[in-house]
Short mmCIF file of C-alpha atoms in Angstrom, two decimals:
data_model
loop_
_atom_site.label_atom_id
_atom_site.label_comp_id
_atom_site.label_asym_id
_atom_site.label_seq_id
_atom_site.Cartn_x
_atom_site.Cartn_y
_atom_site.Cartn_z
CA ASN A 1 23.74 -38.43 11.35
CA ASN A 2 22.69 -35.97 9.83
CA CYS A 3 19.95 -33.67 9.74
CA SER A 4 18.22 -35.08 7.03
CA ASP A 5 17.13 -37.41 9.78
CA TYR A 6 14.58 -34.66 10.92
CA GLN A 7 12.17 -35.65 8.87
CA THR A 8 12.58 -39.08 9.53
CA ASN A 9 13.42 -39.24 13.95
CA ARG A 10 12.72 -35.84 14.45
CA ASP A 11 13.25 -36.29 18.24
CA LYS A 12 16.88 -38.15 17.55
CA CYS A 13 18.07 -35.05 15.57
CA LEU A 14 16.73 -32.40 17.88
CA LEU A 15 19.38 -34.22 20.76
CA ASP A 16 21.72 -34.04 18.30
CA GLU A 17 24.11 -32.09 18.19
CA ASP A 18 24.87 -30.99 14.70
CA CYS A 19 20.88 -31.00 13.50
CA SER A 20 18.77 -27.36 13.54
CA TRP A 21 15.39 -26.36 12.61
CA ASP A 22 15.82 -22.83 11.26
CA TYR A 23 12.37 -22.88 9.32
CA SER A 24 10.14 -22.28 11.71
CA ALA A 25 8.20 -18.31 10.97
CA THR A 26 9.82 -16.30 12.82
CA SER A 27 13.21 -17.89 11.44
CA VAL A 28 15.07 -15.72 8.30
CA TYR A 29 14.62 -18.03 5.98
CA TYR A 30 10.60 -17.98 6.62
CA GLN A 31 11.41 -13.80 6.53
CA ILE A 32 12.98 -13.51 3.45
CA LEU A 33 10.27 -15.66 1.72
CA ALA A 34 7.54 -13.42 3.16
CA GLY A 35 10.28 -9.89 3.13
CA PRO A 36 12.69 -9.26 -0.13
CA ALA A 37 12.16 -12.89 -2.04
CA PHE A 38 8.36 -10.65 -2.61
CA ILE A 39 8.27 -7.10 -1.44
CA VAL A 40 12.22 -5.92 -4.08
CA THR A 41 11.27 -8.07 -6.80
CA PHE A 42 7.25 -6.61 -6.05
CA ALA A 43 8.79 -3.09 -5.36
CA ILE A 44 10.66 -2.89 -8.99
CA SER A 45 8.42 -4.52 -11.36
CA SER A 46 5.40 -2.10 -10.61
CA LEU A 47 7.55 1.02 -10.92
CA LEU A 48 8.92 -0.74 -14.87
CA THR A 49 4.81 -1.52 -14.94
CA GLY A 50 4.08 1.98 -14.39
CA LEU A 51 7.36 3.31 -16.52
CA LEU A 52 6.09 0.96 -19.87
CA LEU A 53 2.33 2.90 -19.00
CA SER A 54 3.16 6.75 -18.95
CA LEU A 55 5.27 5.22 -21.92
CA TYR A 56 3.38 3.82 -24.76
CA THR A 57 -0.99 3.74 -24.88
CA LEU A 58 -1.04 -0.03 -23.24
CA LYS A 59 -4.91 -1.56 -23.29
CA ARG A 60 -4.44 -2.22 -19.55
CA THR A 61 -7.88 -4.07 -19.13
CA LEU A 62 -5.99 -6.57 -21.24
CA LEU A 63 -2.73 -6.45 -19.44
CA LEU A 64 -3.96 -6.43 -15.67
CA SER A 65 -5.98 -10.27 -16.57
CA ILE A 66 -2.68 -11.51 -18.15
CA CYS A 67 -0.71 -10.33 -14.84
CA ALA A 68 -3.47 -12.01 -12.61
CA LEU A 69 -3.62 -15.42 -15.28
CA THR A 70 0.00 -15.50 -14.78
CA TRP A 71 -0.53 -14.75 -10.53
CA SER A 72 -2.71 -18.13 -10.26
CA VAL A 73 -0.21 -20.15 -12.59
CA LEU A 74 2.60 -19.07 -10.43
CA THR A 75 0.77 -20.13 -6.69
CA GLY A 76 -0.40 -23.38 -8.49
CA LEU A 77 3.02 -23.93 -9.03
CA SER A 78 5.03 -23.28 -5.21
CA GLY A 79 2.17 -26.72 -4.08
CA PHE A 80 4.49 -28.36 -5.96
CA CYS A 81 8.36 -27.47 -4.38
CA ASN A 82 9.49 -29.53 -2.65
CA GLN A 83 13.29 -27.56 -2.05
CA TYR A 84 13.29 -24.00 -0.32
CA TRP A 85 15.35 -22.42 -3.55
CA GLU A 86 12.03 -23.44 -5.94
CA LEU A 87 9.90 -21.77 -3.73
CA LEU A 88 12.42 -19.52 -3.46
CA LEU A 89 11.85 -18.84 -6.63
CA THR A 90 7.78 -18.76 -7.53
CA ARG A 91 8.01 -16.20 -4.12
CA ILE A 92 10.16 -13.74 -6.19
CA GLY A 93 7.45 -14.48 -9.87
CA LEU A 94 4.43 -14.14 -7.63
CA GLY A 95 5.92 -10.97 -6.92
CA ILE A 96 6.14 -9.50 -10.21
CA PHE A 97 3.30 -10.61 -11.57
CA GLN A 98 1.91 -8.98 -8.51
CA ALA A 99 3.57 -5.59 -8.91
CA ALA A 100 1.49 -4.65 -11.79
CA CYS A 101 -1.75 -4.88 -10.64
CA THR A 102 -1.98 -2.09 -8.29
CA PRO A 103 0.04 0.54 -11.22
CA LEU A 104 -2.53 -0.77 -13.55
CA ALA A 105 -5.88 -0.84 -11.12
CA GLY A 106 -4.76 2.84 -10.31
CA SER A 107 -4.43 3.52 -13.64
CA ILE A 108 -7.69 2.79 -14.65
CA MET A 109 -9.73 3.99 -11.79
CA SER A 110 -7.84 7.37 -11.91
CA ASP A 111 -9.24 7.39 -15.63
CA ILE A 112 -12.76 6.94 -14.16
CA PHE A 113 -13.50 8.90 -11.41
CA GLU A 114 -13.11 12.23 -10.44
CA GLU A 115 -10.72 13.90 -7.72
CA LYS A 116 -13.42 14.12 -5.57
CA ASN A 117 -14.44 10.89 -5.41
CA ARG A 118 -11.27 8.51 -5.79
CA GLY A 119 -10.84 8.02 -2.33
CA VAL A 120 -13.44 6.21 -1.34
CA ALA A 121 -12.70 3.85 -5.13
CA LEU A 122 -9.27 3.25 -4.08
CA GLY A 123 -10.37 2.52 -0.30
CA PHE A 124 -13.45 0.37 -2.03
CA TYR A 125 -10.77 -1.25 -4.09
CA SER A 126 -8.11 -2.15 -0.61
CA TRP A 127 -10.90 -4.15 0.46
CA GLY A 128 -9.41 -7.41 -1.87
CA VAL A 129 -6.88 -6.74 0.47
CA TYR A 130 -8.60 -7.75 3.12
CA PHE A 131 -10.48 -10.46 1.57
CA GLY A 132 -7.80 -12.89 0.31
CA TYR A 133 -5.98 -11.86 3.92
CA GLY A 134 -9.39 -14.03 5.89
CA LEU A 135 -9.28 -16.36 3.08
CA ALA A 136 -5.65 -17.14 3.66
CA PHE A 137 -6.52 -17.71 7.31
CA ALA A 138 -9.82 -19.44 6.59
CA SER A 139 -8.05 -22.32 4.51
CA ASP A 140 -6.84 -23.72 7.53
CA PHE A 141 -9.68 -26.49 6.95
CA ILE A 142 -8.11 -26.85 3.36
CA ILE A 143 -4.53 -26.98 4.55
CA LYS A 144 -5.55 -29.81 7.65
CA SER A 145 -7.79 -31.79 5.86
CA TYR A 146 -5.96 -31.78 2.30
CA GLY A 147 -2.15 -30.29 3.11
CA TRP A 148 -0.76 -27.32 2.21
CA ARG A 149 0.14 -27.84 -0.85
CA TRP A 150 -3.76 -27.32 -2.00
CA GLY A 151 -3.21 -24.19 -0.15
CA PHE A 152 -1.18 -22.65 -2.99
CA TRP A 153 -3.73 -24.65 -5.50
CA SER A 154 -7.15 -23.19 -4.25
CA ALA A 155 -5.59 -19.99 -4.03
CA SER A 156 -4.63 -21.09 -8.02
CA ILE A 157 -7.76 -21.57 -9.08
CA LEU A 158 -9.73 -18.93 -7.90
CA SER A 159 -7.78 -16.69 -9.59
CA THR A 160 -7.41 -18.12 -12.64
CA ILE A 161 -11.26 -17.62 -12.78
CA VAL A 162 -10.99 -14.09 -11.61
CA SER A 163 -8.75 -13.53 -13.52
CA PHE A 164 -11.06 -14.43 -16.47
CA LEU A 165 -14.38 -12.42 -15.23
CA SER A 166 -11.76 -8.96 -15.23
CA LEU A 167 -10.74 -9.71 -19.46
CA LEU A 168 -14.44 -10.14 -20.27
CA THR A 169 -15.46 -7.70 -17.36
CA VAL A 170 -13.18 -4.51 -16.97
CA ARG A 171 -13.46 -2.10 -20.02
CA GLU A 172 -10.87 0.37 -20.92
CA PRO A 173 -11.02 3.28 -19.91
CA ILE A 174 -10.62 7.06 -21.79
CA ARG A 175 -7.67 8.09 -20.79
CA ARG A 176 -7.73 12.22 -19.27
CA ASN A 177 -6.71 14.66 -17.87
CA ASP A 178 -8.29 16.03 -14.66
CA LYS A 179 -6.96 20.11 -15.23
CA ASN A 180 -6.87 18.97 -18.70
CA ASN A 181 -10.33 19.61 -20.48
CA GLY A 182 -11.16 16.49 -20.46
CA ARG A 183 -8.30 16.72 -23.66
CA LEU A 184 -6.42 13.16 -24.87
CA LEU A 185 -3.37 13.40 -23.16
CA LYS A 186 0.18 12.88 -25.94
CA LYS A 187 2.69 10.38 -24.19
CA LYS A 188 6.12 11.87 -23.86
CA PRO A 189 10.34 10.72 -24.24
CA TYR A 190 11.21 8.83 -22.18
CA PHE A 191 13.72 10.76 -20.42
CA LYS A 192 10.78 13.30 -19.91
CA ILE A 193 8.55 11.13 -18.15
CA LEU A 194 11.21 10.19 -15.95
CA LYS A 195 12.26 13.58 -15.50
CA GLN A 196 9.00 15.04 -14.64
CA VAL A 197 8.54 11.70 -11.83
CA LEU A 198 11.86 13.23 -10.24
CA LYS A 199 11.53 16.43 -10.30
CA SER A 200 7.37 15.44 -7.99
CA TYR A 201 9.73 13.98 -6.03
CA MET A 202 11.47 15.93 -5.09
CA GLN A 203 8.96 17.57 -3.46
CA LEU A 204 10.03 17.14 0.62
CA PRO A 205 5.62 16.86 1.60
CA LEU A 206 5.90 13.44 -0.45
CA LEU A 207 8.96 12.26 0.48
CA LEU A 208 8.04 12.01 3.52
CA LEU A 209 4.53 10.52 2.65
CA CYS A 210 6.45 8.12 1.42
CA ILE A 211 9.00 7.19 4.24
CA GLY A 212 5.23 6.89 6.46
CA ALA A 213 3.80 5.24 3.88
CA GLY A 214 6.54 3.15 4.05
CA LEU A 215 6.69 2.97 7.73
CA ARG A 216 3.00 2.35 7.99
CA GLN A 217 3.12 -0.89 5.29
CA GLY A 218 5.70 -2.24 7.51
CA GLY A 219 4.56 -2.44 10.85
CA GLY A 220 1.40 -4.02 8.39
CA LEU A 221 3.78 -6.69 6.94
CA VAL A 222 5.03 -7.40 10.20
CA TRP A 223 1.46 -9.05 11.84
CA ALA A 224 0.30 -9.84 8.62
CA TYR A 225 3.72 -12.37 8.30
CA ASN A 226 4.10 -12.91 12.31
CA ALA A 227 0.38 -12.75 14.26
CA LYS A 228 -0.16 -16.88 13.28
CA ALA A 229 3.11 -18.13 14.52
CA TYR A 230 2.69 -15.08 17.75
CA PHE A 231 -0.27 -15.98 18.73
CA ARG A 232 1.15 -20.07 18.82
CA LYS A 233 3.84 -19.19 20.73
CA LEU A 234 2.36 -17.15 23.31
CA HIS A 235 -1.24 -18.78 24.21
CA CYS A 236 -0.65 -22.09 21.96
CA ASP A 237 -3.41 -23.11 19.87
CA THR A 238 -6.17 -23.31 22.13
CA THR A 239 -7.39 -19.90 20.89
CA GLY A 240 -8.89 -20.41 17.52
CA VAL A 241 -6.54 -18.45 15.98
CA GLY A 242 -7.60 -18.84 12.60
CA THR A 243 -11.18 -18.43 12.91
CA TYR A 244 -10.54 -15.17 14.59
CA LEU A 245 -7.95 -14.40 11.87
CA SER A 246 -10.60 -14.82 9.35
CA TRP A 247 -13.05 -12.64 10.00
CA VAL A 248 -11.05 -9.77 11.40
CA PRO A 249 -9.58 -8.42 8.60
CA VAL A 250 -12.35 -9.18 6.44
CA VAL A 251 -14.63 -7.06 8.32
CA GLY A 252 -12.06 -4.36 10.14
CA GLY A 253 -10.80 -2.86 7.08
CA THR A 254 -13.47 -3.72 5.15
CA VAL A 255 -15.68 -0.62 7.49
CA GLY A 256 -11.40 1.34 8.18
CA VAL A 257 -10.58 1.73 4.49
CA PHE A 258 -14.17 2.71 2.84
CA ALA A 259 -14.92 5.08 6.11
CA GLY A 260 -11.17 6.54 5.30
CA GLY A 261 -12.65 7.13 1.88
CA MET A 262 -15.08 8.64 2.75
CA ILE A 263 -13.71 10.96 5.27
CA SER A 264 -10.65 12.28 2.89
CA ASP A 265 -13.05 12.37 0.22
CA GLY A 266 -15.29 14.65 2.42
CA LEU A 267 -12.66 16.82 3.38
CA VAL A 268 -9.95 17.72 0.63
CA ARG A 269 -13.86 19.26 -1.30
CA ARG A 270 -14.32 21.92 2.14
CA LEU A 271 -9.65 22.05 2.36
CA GLY A 272 -8.41 20.30 -0.81
CA THR A 273 -5.14 17.33 -0.52
CA ARG A 274 -3.80 18.45 2.94
CA SER A 275 -6.77 17.50 4.57
CA ARG A 276 -5.94 13.66 3.45
CA LEU A 277 -3.22 14.03 5.42
CA ILE A 278 -5.65 14.68 8.46
CA VAL A 279 -6.98 10.85 7.93
CA LEU A 280 -3.30 9.58 7.87
CA VAL A 281 -2.38 10.85 10.87
CA THR A 282 -5.41 10.48 12.68
CA CYS A 283 -6.22 6.47 11.56
CA CYS A 284 -2.08 5.54 12.73
CA PHE A 285 -2.49 7.54 16.50
CA LEU A 286 -5.95 5.84 17.09
CA ALA A 287 -4.54 2.46 16.01
CA ALA A 288 -1.54 2.01 17.89
CA PRO A 289 -3.53 1.97 21.57
CA PHE A 290 -5.09 -1.04 20.10
CA LEU A 291 -3.00 -2.25 18.85
CA PHE A 292 -0.43 -2.74 21.78
CA GLY A 293 -3.87 -3.61 23.15
CA THR A 294 -3.79 -6.66 21.01
CA LEU A 295 -0.07 -8.06 21.94
CA TYR A 296 -0.39 -8.04 25.43
CA LEU A 297 -4.11 -8.63 26.38
CA SER A 298 -4.91 -12.11 26.25
CA PRO A 299 -7.07 -13.62 23.54
CA PRO A 300 -10.40 -12.42 23.12
CA TRP A 301 -9.87 -9.54 24.08
CA ALA A 302 -6.07 -9.58 21.50
CA PHE A 303 -8.70 -9.93 18.24
CA LEU A 304 -11.39 -7.63 20.55
CA SER A 305 -8.83 -4.88 20.60
CA LEU A 306 -7.12 -6.19 16.48
CA LEU A 307 -11.02 -5.52 15.29
CA PHE A 308 -10.99 -2.08 16.66
CA SER A 309 -7.67 -1.43 15.85
CA TYR A 310 -7.74 -2.78 11.95
CA ILE A 311 -11.28 -0.41 11.84
CA THR A 312 -9.33 3.28 13.07
CA GLY A 313 -5.72 1.66 11.53
CA GLU A 314 -6.92 0.88 7.65
CA MET A 315 -8.25 3.93 6.28
CA TRP A 316 -4.30 4.40 5.60
CA PHE A 317 -3.93 2.59 1.93
CA GLY A 318 -6.35 4.24 -1.03
CA VAL A 319 -6.46 7.76 1.49
CA ALA A 320 -2.56 8.04 0.40
CA ILE A 321 -2.58 6.64 -3.00
CA ALA A 322 -5.16 9.22 -3.18
CA VAL A 323 -2.67 11.86 -1.37
CA ALA A 324 0.29 10.70 -3.71
CA MET A 325 -1.44 10.43 -6.90
CA GLU A 326 -3.01 14.30 -6.24
CA MET A 327 0.83 15.02 -5.94
CA VAL A 328 2.12 14.61 -9.62
CA PRO A 329 0.52 15.89 -12.98
CA HIS A 330 -1.84 13.73 -13.96
CA GLU A 331 -0.29 12.70 -17.57
CA ILE A 332 2.18 11.09 -15.07
CA ALA A 333 -0.03 9.22 -12.79
CA SER A 334 1.12 5.86 -13.70
CA SER A 335 4.79 6.23 -12.74
CA GLY A 336 3.92 8.30 -10.33
CA LEU A 337 1.87 5.69 -8.31
CA ALA A 338 4.20 2.79 -9.78
CA LEU A 339 7.25 5.40 -7.77
CA TYR A 340 5.32 5.74 -4.64
CA LEU A 341 4.50 2.36 -4.40
CA PHE A 342 8.71 1.29 -5.14
CA VAL A 343 9.92 3.40 -2.30
CA ILE A 344 7.34 2.31 0.38
CA ASN A 345 8.05 -1.30 -0.49
CA ILE A 346 11.62 -0.79 -0.01
CA ILE A 347 11.06 0.87 2.82
CA GLY A 348 8.00 -1.59 4.37
CA GLY A 349 9.22 -4.96 2.93
CA ASN A 350 12.14 -5.57 4.56
CA ILE A 351 11.74 -4.01 8.30
CA ASN A 352 10.23 -7.58 9.10
CA LEU A 353 14.12 -8.41 8.85
CA VAL A 354 14.98 -7.31 11.89
CA LEU A 355 12.60 -9.48 13.39
CA PRO A 356 14.38 -12.42 14.46
CA SER A 357 17.45 -10.43 15.28
CA LEU A 358 15.37 -8.11 17.25
CA GLN A 359 13.54 -11.05 18.80
CA THR A 360 17.00 -12.61 20.79
CA LEU A 361 18.44 -9.89 21.54
CA THR A 362 14.40 -9.03 23.90
CA SER A 363 11.01 -11.60 23.16
CA LEU A 364 8.91 -12.00 20.57
CA GLN A 365 6.64 -9.72 22.41
CA THR A 366 8.80 -6.55 22.57
CA ALA A 367 10.49 -7.18 19.26
CA MET A 368 6.04 -7.62 17.60
CA ALA A 369 5.33 -4.64 19.65
CA ILE A 370 8.57 -2.48 18.57
CA LEU A 371 7.54 -3.29 15.25
CA PHE A 372 4.26 -3.17 14.98
CA PRO A 373 2.46 -0.60 16.65
CA GLY A 374 6.11 1.13 16.84
CA SER A 375 5.67 1.39 13.21
CA TYR A 376 2.67 3.50 13.69
CA LEU A 377 3.59 5.54 15.82
CA MET A 378 6.73 6.70 13.61
CA ALA A 379 4.81 6.80 10.32
CA GLY A 380 2.03 9.36 12.28
CA SER A 381 4.70 11.62 12.42
CA PHE A 382 6.80 11.45 9.18
CA PHE A 383 2.59 11.83 7.88
CA LEU A 384 2.08 15.48 10.27
CA LEU A 385 5.35 16.99 8.74
CA ALA A 386 4.27 15.80 5.50
CA GLY A 387 0.60 17.44 6.23
CA ILE A 388 2.46 20.68 7.54
CA LEU A 389 5.00 21.57 5.39
CA LEU A 390 2.26 21.33 2.83
CA SER A 391 -0.30 23.46 4.97
CA CYS A 392 2.50 25.55 4.47
CA ARG A 393 3.05 26.19 0.97
CA SER A 394 -0.68 25.97 0.45
CA LYS A 395 -0.42 29.56 2.32
CA ARG A 396 2.63 31.12 1.35
CA SER A 397 0.32 30.29 -2.25
CA SER A 398 -2.70 32.03 -1.46
CA SER A 399 -0.70 34.88 0.62
CA SER A 400 1.45 35.39 -3.33
CA TYR A 401 -1.94 34.75 -5.22
CA GLU A 402 -3.22 37.29 -3.19
CA ILE A 403 -0.51 39.95 -3.76
CA ASN A 404 -1.00 38.90 -7.37
CA GLU A 405 -4.57 40.53 -6.74
CA LYS A 406 -3.91 43.69 -5.48
CA ALA A 407 -0.96 44.13 -8.14
CA ALA A 408 -3.45 43.36 -11.06
CA LEU A 409 -6.12 46.27 -9.38
CA ILE A 410 -3.57 48.79 -8.70
CA ILE A 411 -1.97 47.88 -11.82
CA GLN A 412 -5.86 48.38 -13.84
CA ASP A 413 -6.32 51.64 -11.91
CA ASP A 414 -4.31 53.04 -12.82
CA ASP A 415 -4.73 52.28 -16.19
CA ASP A 416 -7.77 53.73 -16.03
CA LYS A 417 -6.48 56.55 -14.51
CA THR A 418 -4.65 56.41 -17.60
CA ASN A 419 -7.35 56.44 -19.97
CA VAL A 420 -9.95 59.04 -17.91
CA ASP A 421 -6.97 61.65 -18.39
CA LEU A 422 -6.31 61.20 -21.66
CA PHE A 423 -9.34 61.16 -22.47
CA THR A 424 -9.99 64.13 -20.45
CA GLU A 425 -6.99 65.49 -22.65
CA SER A 426 -8.47 65.37 -25.87
CA GLU A 427 -11.90 67.10 -25.11
CA GLU A 428 -10.17 69.48 -23.56
CA ILE A 429 -8.66 69.66 -27.66
#
């Protein structure tokens, strides 16, 4: 008897010592598909896309539609997979082509929207994440009725329609510089762009922002990929998990990202870029208690707590992108955003690999508590440090500006006195 008998005689196989079933929703195999197979390729591809956008004047709207269409085809092919390695390859392909979307969309929006409205615009763009996440759980009825393959095929059909709509409706904006009086930008050589991007990321506040965003991203991904398995294991399948998870992220996430964008845009007009960090710190620390409630309360209270965690905790994504884009020169915005996405996905995309080992040492509930709300608290701490450093730098800049102004006034006074003395002397002569 060997492990292939599992498919034909499950009970018998489970009693056999040579057989094991490691394809559960919290297994290493699943975490590889959810994490490195997708996220690492996503991170590398987003970095390359950003560099290409900075080097060449490409038609971004056309590229966006092509990437979306290719993603749709690969999603459809996932439904035809019969082996684990086949699904692994399609996940890698999905990571490559999905990665292009955010640098392309971010670059387009940075040319359409001014800095003061960019937080709301990026927040609105982030709505797609929550609608997509909700649709994944809403598609349960398709999977139950027609099988798991139709889950991929239905997503492929919908995304194909969206990719064509994007091609027909999204217009290429003029590439302009916020701080260059609207003049068109000139492309720089590759090494100059790379040097400029790396120099920007040597700023300690920006590095801390990336680490914090990576931890926050990781906590969110741990929950996204393991939420259903968590509720099924701890509360069986009698709580309508799919129903709750189909609308809670959509409602809570939509309110959260839009509110975060509006609040941060309002603050940035008065206090500057560092004020966006206030929103990031607040949303992480406010959401953490609700996340613990989600893990330790029983349904439906767990889902109510989850709703509030989305409202308070999902302000971060568009706001963090806005901060990253405002801390690099506008002419390298695409490359800067791509490097930001690369860093946060490399950090956050691999956190879920810790879950199986941590679960073995403790329990699923404890492991989720460490990696889910725990990541939020650590992220908030890094955002706080970044905000403090930005404030200190801003105060130093203000002091230096005041000193320079006083020096200029003294020089001007001296010049005026000199001119008066010269005039007096000429009169005496």
